[in-house]
Coordinates of C-alpha atoms in Angstrom, one line a residue:
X1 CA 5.5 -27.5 1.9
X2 CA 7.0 -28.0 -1.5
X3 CA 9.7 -30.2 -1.3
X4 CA 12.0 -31.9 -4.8
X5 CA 15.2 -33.1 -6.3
X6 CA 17.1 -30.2 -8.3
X7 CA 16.4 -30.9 -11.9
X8 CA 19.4 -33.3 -13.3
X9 CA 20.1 -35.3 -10.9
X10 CA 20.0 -38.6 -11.5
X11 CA 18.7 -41.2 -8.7
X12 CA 22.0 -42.5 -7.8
X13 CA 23.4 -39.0 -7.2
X14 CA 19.9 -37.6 -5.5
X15 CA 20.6 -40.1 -3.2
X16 CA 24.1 -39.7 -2.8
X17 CA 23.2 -36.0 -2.1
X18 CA 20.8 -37.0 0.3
X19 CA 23.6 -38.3 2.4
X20 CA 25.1 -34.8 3.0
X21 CA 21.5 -32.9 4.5
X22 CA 19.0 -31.7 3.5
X23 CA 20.5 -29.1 0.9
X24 CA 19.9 -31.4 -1.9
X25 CA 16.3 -30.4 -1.6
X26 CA 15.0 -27.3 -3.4
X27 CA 12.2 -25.8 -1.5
X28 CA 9.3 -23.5 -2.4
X29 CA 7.0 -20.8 -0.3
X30 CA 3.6 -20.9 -0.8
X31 CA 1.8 -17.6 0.4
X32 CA -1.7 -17.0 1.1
X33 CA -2.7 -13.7 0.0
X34 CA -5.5 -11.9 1.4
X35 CA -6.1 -9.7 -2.2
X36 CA -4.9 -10.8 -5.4
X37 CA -3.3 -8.3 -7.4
X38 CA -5.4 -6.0 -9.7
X39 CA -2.7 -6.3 -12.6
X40 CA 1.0 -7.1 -13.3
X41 CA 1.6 -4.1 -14.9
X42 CA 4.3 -2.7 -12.1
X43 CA 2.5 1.1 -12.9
X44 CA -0.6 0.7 -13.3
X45 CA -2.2 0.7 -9.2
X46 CA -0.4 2.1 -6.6
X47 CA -2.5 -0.4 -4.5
X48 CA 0.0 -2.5 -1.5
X49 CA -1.9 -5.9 -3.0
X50 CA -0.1 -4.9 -6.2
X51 CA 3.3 -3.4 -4.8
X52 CA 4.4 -5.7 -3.2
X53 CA 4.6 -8.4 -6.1
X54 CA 5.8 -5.7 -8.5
X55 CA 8.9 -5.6 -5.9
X56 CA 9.7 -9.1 -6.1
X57 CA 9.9 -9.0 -9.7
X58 CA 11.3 -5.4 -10.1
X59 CA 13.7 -3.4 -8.2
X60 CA 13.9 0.6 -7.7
X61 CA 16.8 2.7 -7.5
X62 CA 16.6 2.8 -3.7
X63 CA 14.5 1.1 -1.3
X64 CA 13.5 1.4 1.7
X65 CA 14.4 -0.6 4.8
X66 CA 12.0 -2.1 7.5
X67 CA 11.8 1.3 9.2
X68 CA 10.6 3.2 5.9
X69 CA 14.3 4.5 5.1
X70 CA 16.1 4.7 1.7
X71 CA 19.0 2.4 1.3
X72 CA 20.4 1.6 -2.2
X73 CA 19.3 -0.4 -4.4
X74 CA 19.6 0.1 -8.4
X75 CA 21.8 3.2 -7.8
X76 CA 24.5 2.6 -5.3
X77 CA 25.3 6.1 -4.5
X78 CA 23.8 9.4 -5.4
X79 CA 24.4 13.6 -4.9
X80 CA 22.1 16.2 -4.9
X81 CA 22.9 20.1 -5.9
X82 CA 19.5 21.4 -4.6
X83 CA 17.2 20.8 -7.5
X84 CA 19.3 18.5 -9.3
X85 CA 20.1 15.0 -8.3
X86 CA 22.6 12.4 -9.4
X87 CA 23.0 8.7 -9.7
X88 CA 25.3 6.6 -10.0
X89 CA 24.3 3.3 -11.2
X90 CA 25.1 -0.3 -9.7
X91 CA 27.4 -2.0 -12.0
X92 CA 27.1 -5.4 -14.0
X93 CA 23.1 -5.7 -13.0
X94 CA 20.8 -7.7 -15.4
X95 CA 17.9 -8.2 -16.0
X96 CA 16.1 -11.5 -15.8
X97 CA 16.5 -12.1 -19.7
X98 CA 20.0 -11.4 -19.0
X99 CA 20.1 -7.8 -20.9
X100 CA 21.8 -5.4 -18.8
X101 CA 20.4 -2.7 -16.6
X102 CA 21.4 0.7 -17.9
X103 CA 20.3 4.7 -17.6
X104 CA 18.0 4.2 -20.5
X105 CA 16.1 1.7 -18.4
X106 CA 15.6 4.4 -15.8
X107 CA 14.4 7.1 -18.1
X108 CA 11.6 4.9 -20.0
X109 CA 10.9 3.3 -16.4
X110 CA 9.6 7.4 -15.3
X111 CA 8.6 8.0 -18.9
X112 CA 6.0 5.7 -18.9
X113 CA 4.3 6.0 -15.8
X114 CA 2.1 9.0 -17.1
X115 CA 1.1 7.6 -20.5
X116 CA -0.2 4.3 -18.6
X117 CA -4.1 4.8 -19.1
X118 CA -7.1 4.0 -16.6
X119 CA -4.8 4.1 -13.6
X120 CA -7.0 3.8 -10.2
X121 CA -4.5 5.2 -8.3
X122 CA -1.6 6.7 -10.6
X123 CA 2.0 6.1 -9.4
X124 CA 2.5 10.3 -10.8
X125 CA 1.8 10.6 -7.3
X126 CA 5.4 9.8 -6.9
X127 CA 6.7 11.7 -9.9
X128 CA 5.2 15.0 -9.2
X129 CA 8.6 17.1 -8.3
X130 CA 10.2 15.3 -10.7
X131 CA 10.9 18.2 -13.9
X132 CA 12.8 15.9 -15.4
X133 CA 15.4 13.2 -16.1
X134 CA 18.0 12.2 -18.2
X135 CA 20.7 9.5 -18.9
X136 CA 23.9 10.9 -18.5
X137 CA 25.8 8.3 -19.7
X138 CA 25.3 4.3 -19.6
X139 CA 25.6 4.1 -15.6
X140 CA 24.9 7.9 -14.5
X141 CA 21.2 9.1 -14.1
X142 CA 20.2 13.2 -12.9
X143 CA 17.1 14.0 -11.9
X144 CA 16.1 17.6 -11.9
X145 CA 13.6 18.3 -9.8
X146 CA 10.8 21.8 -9.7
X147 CA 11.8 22.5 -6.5
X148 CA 13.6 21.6 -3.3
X149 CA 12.4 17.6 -3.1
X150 CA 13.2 16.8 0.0
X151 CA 11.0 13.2 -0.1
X152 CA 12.5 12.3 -3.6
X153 CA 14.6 9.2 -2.0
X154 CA 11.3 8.0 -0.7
X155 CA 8.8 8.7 -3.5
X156 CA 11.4 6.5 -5.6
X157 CA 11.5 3.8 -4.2
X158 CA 8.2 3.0 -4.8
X159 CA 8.7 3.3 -8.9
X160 CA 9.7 0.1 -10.3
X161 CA 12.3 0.1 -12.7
X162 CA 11.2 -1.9 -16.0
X163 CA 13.5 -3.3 -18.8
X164 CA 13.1 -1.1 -22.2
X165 CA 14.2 -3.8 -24.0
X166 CA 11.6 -5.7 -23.2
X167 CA 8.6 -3.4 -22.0
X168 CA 9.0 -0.8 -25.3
X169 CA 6.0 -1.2 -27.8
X170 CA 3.6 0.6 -30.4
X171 CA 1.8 2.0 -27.5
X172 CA 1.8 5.2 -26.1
X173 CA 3.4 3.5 -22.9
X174 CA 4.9 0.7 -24.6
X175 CA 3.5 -2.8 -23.9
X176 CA 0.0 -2.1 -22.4
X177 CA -1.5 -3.6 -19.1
X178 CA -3.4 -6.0 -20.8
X179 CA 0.2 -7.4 -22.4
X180 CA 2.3 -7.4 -19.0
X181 CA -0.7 -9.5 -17.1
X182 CA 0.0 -12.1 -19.4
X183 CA 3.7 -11.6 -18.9
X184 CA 4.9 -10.3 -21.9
X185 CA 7.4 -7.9 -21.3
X186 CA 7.2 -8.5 -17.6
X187 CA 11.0 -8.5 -17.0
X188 CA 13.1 -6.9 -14.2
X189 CA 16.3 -7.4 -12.5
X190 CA 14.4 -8.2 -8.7
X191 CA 14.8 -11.8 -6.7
X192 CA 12.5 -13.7 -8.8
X193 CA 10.8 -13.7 -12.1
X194 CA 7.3 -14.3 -13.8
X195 CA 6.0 -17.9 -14.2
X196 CA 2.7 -17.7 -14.4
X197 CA -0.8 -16.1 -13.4
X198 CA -4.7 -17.6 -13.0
X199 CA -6.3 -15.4 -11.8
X200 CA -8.3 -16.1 -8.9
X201 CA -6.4 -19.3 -8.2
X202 CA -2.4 -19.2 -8.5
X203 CA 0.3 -16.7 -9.3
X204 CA 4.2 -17.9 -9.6
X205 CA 7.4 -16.8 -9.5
X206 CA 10.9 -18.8 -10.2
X207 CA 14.5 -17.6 -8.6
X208 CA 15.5 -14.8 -10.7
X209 CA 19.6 -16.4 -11.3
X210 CA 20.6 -13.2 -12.8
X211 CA 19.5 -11.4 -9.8
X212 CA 22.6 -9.0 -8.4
X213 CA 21.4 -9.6 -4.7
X214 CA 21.8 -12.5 -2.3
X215 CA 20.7 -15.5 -3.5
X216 CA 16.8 -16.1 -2.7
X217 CA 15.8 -18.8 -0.5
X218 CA 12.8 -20.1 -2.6
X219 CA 13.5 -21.7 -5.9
X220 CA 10.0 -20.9 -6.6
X221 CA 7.1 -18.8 -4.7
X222 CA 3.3 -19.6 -5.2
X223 CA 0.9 -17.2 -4.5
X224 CA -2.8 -18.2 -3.5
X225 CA -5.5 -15.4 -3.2
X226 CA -7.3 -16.7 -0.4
X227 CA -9.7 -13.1 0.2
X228 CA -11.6 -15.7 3.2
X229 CA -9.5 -15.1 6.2
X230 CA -11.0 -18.6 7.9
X231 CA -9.9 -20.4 4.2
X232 CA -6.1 -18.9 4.9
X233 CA -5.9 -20.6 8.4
X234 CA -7.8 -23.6 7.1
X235 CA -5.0 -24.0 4.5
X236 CA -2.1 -23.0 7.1
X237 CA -3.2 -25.9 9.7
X238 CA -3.4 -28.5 6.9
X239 CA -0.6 -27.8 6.0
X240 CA -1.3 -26.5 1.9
X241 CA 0.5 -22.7 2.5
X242 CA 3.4 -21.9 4.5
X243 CA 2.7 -18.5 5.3
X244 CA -0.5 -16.2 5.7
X245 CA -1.5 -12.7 5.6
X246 CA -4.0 -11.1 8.3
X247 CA -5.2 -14.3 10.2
X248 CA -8.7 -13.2 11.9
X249 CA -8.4 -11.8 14.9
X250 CA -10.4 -13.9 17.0
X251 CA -8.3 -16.9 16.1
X252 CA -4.4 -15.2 17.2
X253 CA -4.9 -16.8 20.4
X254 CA -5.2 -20.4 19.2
X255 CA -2.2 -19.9 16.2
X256 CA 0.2 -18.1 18.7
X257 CA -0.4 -21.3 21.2
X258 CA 0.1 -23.6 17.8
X259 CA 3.5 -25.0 18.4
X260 CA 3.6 -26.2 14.5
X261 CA 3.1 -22.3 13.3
X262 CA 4.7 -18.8 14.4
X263 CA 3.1 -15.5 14.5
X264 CA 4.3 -12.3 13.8
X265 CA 3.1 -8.8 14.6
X266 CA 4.5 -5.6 13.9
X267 CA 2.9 -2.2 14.5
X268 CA 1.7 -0.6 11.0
X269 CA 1.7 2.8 9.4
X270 CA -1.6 2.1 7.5
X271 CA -4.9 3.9 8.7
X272 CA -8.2 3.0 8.0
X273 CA -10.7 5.4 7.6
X274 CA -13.8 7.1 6.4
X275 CA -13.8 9.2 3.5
X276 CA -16.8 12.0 2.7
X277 CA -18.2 12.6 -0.7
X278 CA -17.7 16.7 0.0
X279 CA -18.1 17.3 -3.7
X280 CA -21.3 15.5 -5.3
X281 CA -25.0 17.7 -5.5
X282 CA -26.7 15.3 -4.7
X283 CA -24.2 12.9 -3.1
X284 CA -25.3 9.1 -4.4
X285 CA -26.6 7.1 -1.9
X286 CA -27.5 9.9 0.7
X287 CA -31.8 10.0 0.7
X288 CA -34.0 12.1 2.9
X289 CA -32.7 15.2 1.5
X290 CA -31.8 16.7 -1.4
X291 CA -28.6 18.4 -0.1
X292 CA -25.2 16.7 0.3
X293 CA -25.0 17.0 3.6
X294 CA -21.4 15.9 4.3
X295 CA -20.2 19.3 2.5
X296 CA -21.7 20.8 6.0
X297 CA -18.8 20.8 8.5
X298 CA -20.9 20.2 11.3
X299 CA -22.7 16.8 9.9
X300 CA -18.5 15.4 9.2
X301 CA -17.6 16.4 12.8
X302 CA -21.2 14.6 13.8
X303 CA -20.4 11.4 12.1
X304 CA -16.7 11.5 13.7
X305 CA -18.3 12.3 17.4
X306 CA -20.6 9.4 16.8
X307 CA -17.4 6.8 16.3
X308 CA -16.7 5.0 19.7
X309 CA -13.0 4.0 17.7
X310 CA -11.7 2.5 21.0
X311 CA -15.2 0.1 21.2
X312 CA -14.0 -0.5 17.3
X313 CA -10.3 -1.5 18.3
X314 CA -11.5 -3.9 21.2
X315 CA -14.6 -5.5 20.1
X316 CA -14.0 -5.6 16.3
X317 CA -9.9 -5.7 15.8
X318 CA -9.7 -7.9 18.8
X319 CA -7.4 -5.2 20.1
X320 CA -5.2 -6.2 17.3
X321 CA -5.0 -1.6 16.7
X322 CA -4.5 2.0 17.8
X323 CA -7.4 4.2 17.2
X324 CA -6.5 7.0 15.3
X325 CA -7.2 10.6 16.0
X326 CA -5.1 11.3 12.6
X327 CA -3.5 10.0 9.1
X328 CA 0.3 9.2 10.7
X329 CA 0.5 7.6 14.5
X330 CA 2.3 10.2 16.4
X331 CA 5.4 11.0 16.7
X332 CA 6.4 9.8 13.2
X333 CA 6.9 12.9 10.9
X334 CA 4.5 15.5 10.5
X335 CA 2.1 14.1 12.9
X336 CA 1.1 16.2 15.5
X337 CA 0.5 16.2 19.4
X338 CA -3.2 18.0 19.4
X339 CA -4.2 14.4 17.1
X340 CA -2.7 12.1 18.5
X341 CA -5.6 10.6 20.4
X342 CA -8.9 9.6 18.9
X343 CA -11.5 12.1 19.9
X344 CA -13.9 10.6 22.9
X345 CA -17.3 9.5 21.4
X346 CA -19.9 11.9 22.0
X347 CA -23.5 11.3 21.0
X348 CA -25.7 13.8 22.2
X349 CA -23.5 16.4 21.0
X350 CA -23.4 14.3 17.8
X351 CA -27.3 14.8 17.5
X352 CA -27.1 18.6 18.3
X353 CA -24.9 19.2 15.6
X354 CA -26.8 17.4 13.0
X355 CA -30.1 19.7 14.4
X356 CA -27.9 22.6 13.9
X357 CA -27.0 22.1 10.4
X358 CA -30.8 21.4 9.8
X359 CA -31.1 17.7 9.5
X360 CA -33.2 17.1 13.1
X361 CA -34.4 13.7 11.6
X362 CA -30.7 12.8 10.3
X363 CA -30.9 11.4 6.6
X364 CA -30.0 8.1 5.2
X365 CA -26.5 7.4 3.4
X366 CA -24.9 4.0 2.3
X367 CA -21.4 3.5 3.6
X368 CA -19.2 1.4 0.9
X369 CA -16.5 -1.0 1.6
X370 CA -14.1 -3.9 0.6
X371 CA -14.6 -7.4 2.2
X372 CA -11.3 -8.8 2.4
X373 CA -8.7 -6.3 1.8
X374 CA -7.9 -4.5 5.5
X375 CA -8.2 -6.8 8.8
X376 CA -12.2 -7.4 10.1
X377 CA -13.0 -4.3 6.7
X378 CA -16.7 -5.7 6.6
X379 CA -17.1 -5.9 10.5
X380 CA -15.7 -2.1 11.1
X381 CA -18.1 -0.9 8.3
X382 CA -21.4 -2.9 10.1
X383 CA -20.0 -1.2 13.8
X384 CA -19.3 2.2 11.9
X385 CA -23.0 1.6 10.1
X386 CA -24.4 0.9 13.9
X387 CA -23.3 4.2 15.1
X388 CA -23.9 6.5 12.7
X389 CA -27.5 4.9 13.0
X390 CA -27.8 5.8 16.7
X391 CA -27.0 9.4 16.2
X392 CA -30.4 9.7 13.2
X393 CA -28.2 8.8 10.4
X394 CA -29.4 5.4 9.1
X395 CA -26.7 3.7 7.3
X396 CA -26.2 0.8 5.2
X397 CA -23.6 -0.8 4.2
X398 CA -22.9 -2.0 1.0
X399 CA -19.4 -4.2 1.0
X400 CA -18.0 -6.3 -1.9
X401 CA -15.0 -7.7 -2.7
X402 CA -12.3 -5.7 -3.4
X403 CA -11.7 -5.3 -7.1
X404 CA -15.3 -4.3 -7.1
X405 CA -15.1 -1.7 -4.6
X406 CA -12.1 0.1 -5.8
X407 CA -14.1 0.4 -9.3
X408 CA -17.1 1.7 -7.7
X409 CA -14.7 4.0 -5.2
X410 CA -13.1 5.2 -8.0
X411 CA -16.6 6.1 -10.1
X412 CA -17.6 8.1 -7.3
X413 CA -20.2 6.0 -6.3
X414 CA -20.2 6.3 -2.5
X415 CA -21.2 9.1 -0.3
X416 CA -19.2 7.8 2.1
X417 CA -16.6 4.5 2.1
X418 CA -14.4 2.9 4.0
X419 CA -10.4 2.2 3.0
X420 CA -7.5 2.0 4.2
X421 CA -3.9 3.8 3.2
X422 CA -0.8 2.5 4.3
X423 CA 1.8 5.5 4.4
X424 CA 5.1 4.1 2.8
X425 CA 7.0 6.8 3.0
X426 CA 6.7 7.7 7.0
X427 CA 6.0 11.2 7.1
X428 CA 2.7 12.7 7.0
X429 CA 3.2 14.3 3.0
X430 CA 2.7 11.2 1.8
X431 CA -1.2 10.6 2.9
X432 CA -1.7 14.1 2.8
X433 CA -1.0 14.7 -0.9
X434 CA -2.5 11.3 -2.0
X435 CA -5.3 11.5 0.1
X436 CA -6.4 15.3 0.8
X437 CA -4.9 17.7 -1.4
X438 CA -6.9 18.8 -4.2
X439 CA -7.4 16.3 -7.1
X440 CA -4.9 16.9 -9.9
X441 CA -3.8 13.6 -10.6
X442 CA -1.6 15.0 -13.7
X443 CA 0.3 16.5 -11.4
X444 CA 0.5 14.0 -9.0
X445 CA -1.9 15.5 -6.2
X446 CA -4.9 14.3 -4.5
X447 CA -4.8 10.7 -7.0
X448 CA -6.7 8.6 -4.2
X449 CA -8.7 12.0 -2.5
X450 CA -12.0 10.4 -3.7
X451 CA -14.2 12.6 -1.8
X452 CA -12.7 15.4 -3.8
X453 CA -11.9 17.5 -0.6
X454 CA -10.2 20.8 -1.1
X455 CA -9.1 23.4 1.1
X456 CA -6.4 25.9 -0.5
X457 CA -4.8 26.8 2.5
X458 CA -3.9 22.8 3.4
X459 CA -2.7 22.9 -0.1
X460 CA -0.3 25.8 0.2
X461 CA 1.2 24.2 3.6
X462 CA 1.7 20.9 1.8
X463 CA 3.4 22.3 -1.0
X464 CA 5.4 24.7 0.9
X465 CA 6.7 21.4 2.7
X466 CA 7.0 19.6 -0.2
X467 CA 10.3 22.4 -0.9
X468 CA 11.7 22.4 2.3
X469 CA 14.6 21.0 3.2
X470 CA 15.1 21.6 6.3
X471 CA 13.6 18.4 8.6
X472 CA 12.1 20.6 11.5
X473 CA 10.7 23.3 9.6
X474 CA 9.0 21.0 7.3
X475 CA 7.4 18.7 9.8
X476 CA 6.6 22.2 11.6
X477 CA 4.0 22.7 8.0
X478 CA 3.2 19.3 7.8
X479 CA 1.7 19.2 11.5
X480 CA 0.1 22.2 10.5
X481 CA -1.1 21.0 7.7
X482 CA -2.7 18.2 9.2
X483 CA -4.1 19.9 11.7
X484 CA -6.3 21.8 9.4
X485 CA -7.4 18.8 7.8
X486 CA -8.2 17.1 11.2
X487 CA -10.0 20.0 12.4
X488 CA -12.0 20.4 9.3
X489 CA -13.1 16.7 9.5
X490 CA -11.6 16.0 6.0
X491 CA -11.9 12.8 6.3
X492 CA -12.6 10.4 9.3
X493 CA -9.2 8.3 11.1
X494 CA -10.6 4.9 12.7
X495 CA -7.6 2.9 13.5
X496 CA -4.2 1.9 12.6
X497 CA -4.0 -1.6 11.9
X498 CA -1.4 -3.7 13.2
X499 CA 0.1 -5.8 10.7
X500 CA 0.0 -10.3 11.5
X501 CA 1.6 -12.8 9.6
X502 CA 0.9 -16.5 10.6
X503 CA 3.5 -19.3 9.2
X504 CA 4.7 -22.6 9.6
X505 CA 6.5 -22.9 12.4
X506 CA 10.3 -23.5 10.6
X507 CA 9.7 -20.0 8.4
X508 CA 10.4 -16.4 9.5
X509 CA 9.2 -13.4 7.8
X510 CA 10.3 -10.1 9.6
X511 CA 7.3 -8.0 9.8
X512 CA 7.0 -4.5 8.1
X513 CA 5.1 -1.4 8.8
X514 CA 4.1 -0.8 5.5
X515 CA 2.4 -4.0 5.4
X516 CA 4.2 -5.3 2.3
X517 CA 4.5 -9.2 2.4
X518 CA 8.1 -9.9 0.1
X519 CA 8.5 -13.6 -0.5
X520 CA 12.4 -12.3 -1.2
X521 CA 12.2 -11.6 2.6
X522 CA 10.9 -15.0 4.1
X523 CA 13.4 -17.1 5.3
X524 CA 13.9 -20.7 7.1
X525 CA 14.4 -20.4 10.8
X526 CA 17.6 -20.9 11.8

């Protein structure tokens, strides 16, 4: 733990101060990560490794909560008149330069996010009802939506809002990605501001002073990708980091008894699971036959009957999950009852329906996957591998670290991978139109459906939701929805993780189910 003397002090009155407690010390966090960020730029991938820093820099005009519910943030209050939205902007906020926050901010903030190019996973995702949006005057912002945009709070809060002042550029989108990861133009009006980045070794943060909020606790945070879960506890116990992310499983038992650290755990809304090239002819990686076989219903339901999920949850995640029978636990929004448990493994029937869709001898097929970015990632893939192997299907796995994987995920070149997608906005919309509707990334749909999985009428149901209003009728279409999707073996649910943190034991961080670690949110115990 970081401790020092507030700059300009001299000796005499340091130690003067000392007399009076231990507030004369300033004190920063040291975090652990278990992925580095892929980029500063706050737009560029809509990736929680890269979120969750881009919110302790930046703030959005509402956030949402530690139950996944819109409060205000840059707008204090807003109206809606069915497709049109208005709001009203928080007064007397600046940025970190100390220019202040205005409606033009807002408008080049949502203007750039499509221009921003190579995005893995494009934040137009949460822009796609958006028609558009104007600055009404200095402190007033309306948003017109294409239709009825029921998750608008929700979808917002996950856009950054940037400075124009600072960010603007000869680019099409201003100052390019390459120019905000060195920290040009990074400015925003969150809790702290950019220091510094190395990659690989150190990223840093100072107390934002202009920031409109409570005053942090940290005069600095420090950042240290650690990807080697037995590295983070090494550097916990001696005492180099003050708080971790995901602590292996197997070692929970031994931390929790620590009376030097604190543990916290807190059920998540992110699912891991397997996604199935249904697109490719010939899928890469599949050999044995010269068909893609995972466009054949019967081989996707195979490969989900051969998944013992509850062996996964107990021998791999150290019973630190839920097995998942779909992309939301039930009974959060649009999830629905006939999913809510992981189907039982079954491997003869497994077997049969691979001999039914003519593969009697199975095929081989190469299962992708990050090491290092979900809890145990590697270790589910090898167990997946093990039983897909028993039902005829050899498998190998190929898993890399995660900024290699994504690139390769995002090539299209996996039959079949494993990830893991954390549903920020509660409901079931939000994983269905990222994950399963039909690729159209311009228009927001289908930007991380990377096994290119269609199915019009999912589609229709989504969208149909998408313009309802009314809360019971549109979780009615979106458990509908997702039932199609499930029953179609669209893509495979394992487990939803649950969500550790492991700290000194005079730190608290209050756990979220998104899965977000926010340095803004760490305090000291009390």
């Amino acid at each position: 733990m970081a401790f020092r003397f507030s700059r300009g002090l001299s000796c005499g009155a340091a130690a003067l101060l000392l007399a009076f407690g231990t507030q004369a010390w300033a004190r920063d966090l040291v975090i652990a990560l278990k992925t580095e960020p892929s980029s500063m730029d706050p737009q560029y991938h809509a990736l929680t490794p890269n979120t969750q820093i881009s919110q302790t820099l930046f703030n959005s005009l509402v956030e949402t909560d530690e139950k996944l519910q819109p409060k205000p943030a840059l707008a204090e209050s807003w109206t809606v008149d069915g497709k049109v939205w208005t709001f009203k902007l928080r007064p007397n906020v600046k940025f970190a330069d100390g220019s202040p926050f205005t409606a033009e901010d807002v408008v080049f903030s949502y203007d750039r996010i499509p221009k921003v190019p190579n995005s893995p996973s494009p934040f137009t995702l949460y822009l796609g009802s958006v028609a558009k949006t104007e600055a009404v005057d200095p402190m007033t912002v309306r948003i017109t939506t294409k239709e009825l945009a029921p998750n608008l709070l929700v979808n917002l809060a996950q856009l950054p809002i940037m400075s124009k002042k600072a960010a603007s550029g000869p680019a099409p989108e201003g100052k390019t990605t390459t120019e905000l990861n060195s920290g040009d133009g990074l400015v925003g009006t969150g809790p702290y501001k950019f220091v510094s980045w190395k990659r690989g070794a150190e990223l840093v943060f100072a107390r934002n002073e202009n920031y409109w909020g409570p005053k942090p606790t940290w005069d600095k945070v420090i950042y240290r990708p650690m990807t080697n879960a037995a590295a983070r506890v090494a550097a916990l116990l001696a005492g180099d980091v003050d708080m971790i992310e995901d602590p292996p499983t197997d070692d929970l038992s031994k931390l929790k008894a620590d009376k030097k650290l604190f543990v916290e755990e807190t059920p998540s809304v992110r699912v891991v699971y397997v996604a199935l090239d249904q697109f490719a002819e010939p899928s890469p990686g599949v050999k044995g036959t010269d068909k893609n076989p995972m466009k054949d219903k019967r081989v996707r339901q195979a490969l989900s009957l051969a998944l013992n999920r509850d062996a996964i949850v107990e021998r791999v995640m150290g019973g630190v999950a839920q097995p998942a029978g779909n992309l939301l636990p039930y009974p959060m929004f649009g999830a629905s009852k006939e999913h809510a448990k992981a189907a039982k493994p079954d491997v003869e029937k497994a077997k049969a329906l691979l001999k039914e869709a003519g593969y009697p001898n199975g095929f081989e097929i190469t299962l992708g996957a990050p090491s290092g970015r979900y809890v145990n990632d590697a270790k589910v893939a090898q167990a997946i591998a093990s039983m897909w192997t028993r039902i005829g299907v050899k498998t190998n796995v190929d898993a890399m670290a995660p900024p290699v994987f994504f690139k390769n995920r995002d090539s299209y070149s996996f039959s079949a991978y494993l990830a893991g997608w954390s549903v920020t906005s509660g409901e079931m919309s939000n994983a269905l139109t990222s994950l399963l509707v039909t690729r159209n990334p311009e228009a927001g749909l289908g930007t991380t459906n990377r096994g290119r999985y269609s199915n019009p009428a999912m589609d229709a149901l989504v969208k149909e939701a998408s313009g309802t209003m009314d809360d019971a009728k549109r979780a009615a279409l979106l458990q509908k929805a997702s039932n199609l999707a499930m029953d179609d073996y669209a893509m495979l649910p394992v487990h939803f993780e649950l969500s550790v943190w492991a700290m000194k034991n005079d730190v608290r961080y209050k756990g979220r189910p998104d899965q977000i670690t926010l340095a803004q949110n760490a305090t000291l115990k009390k």
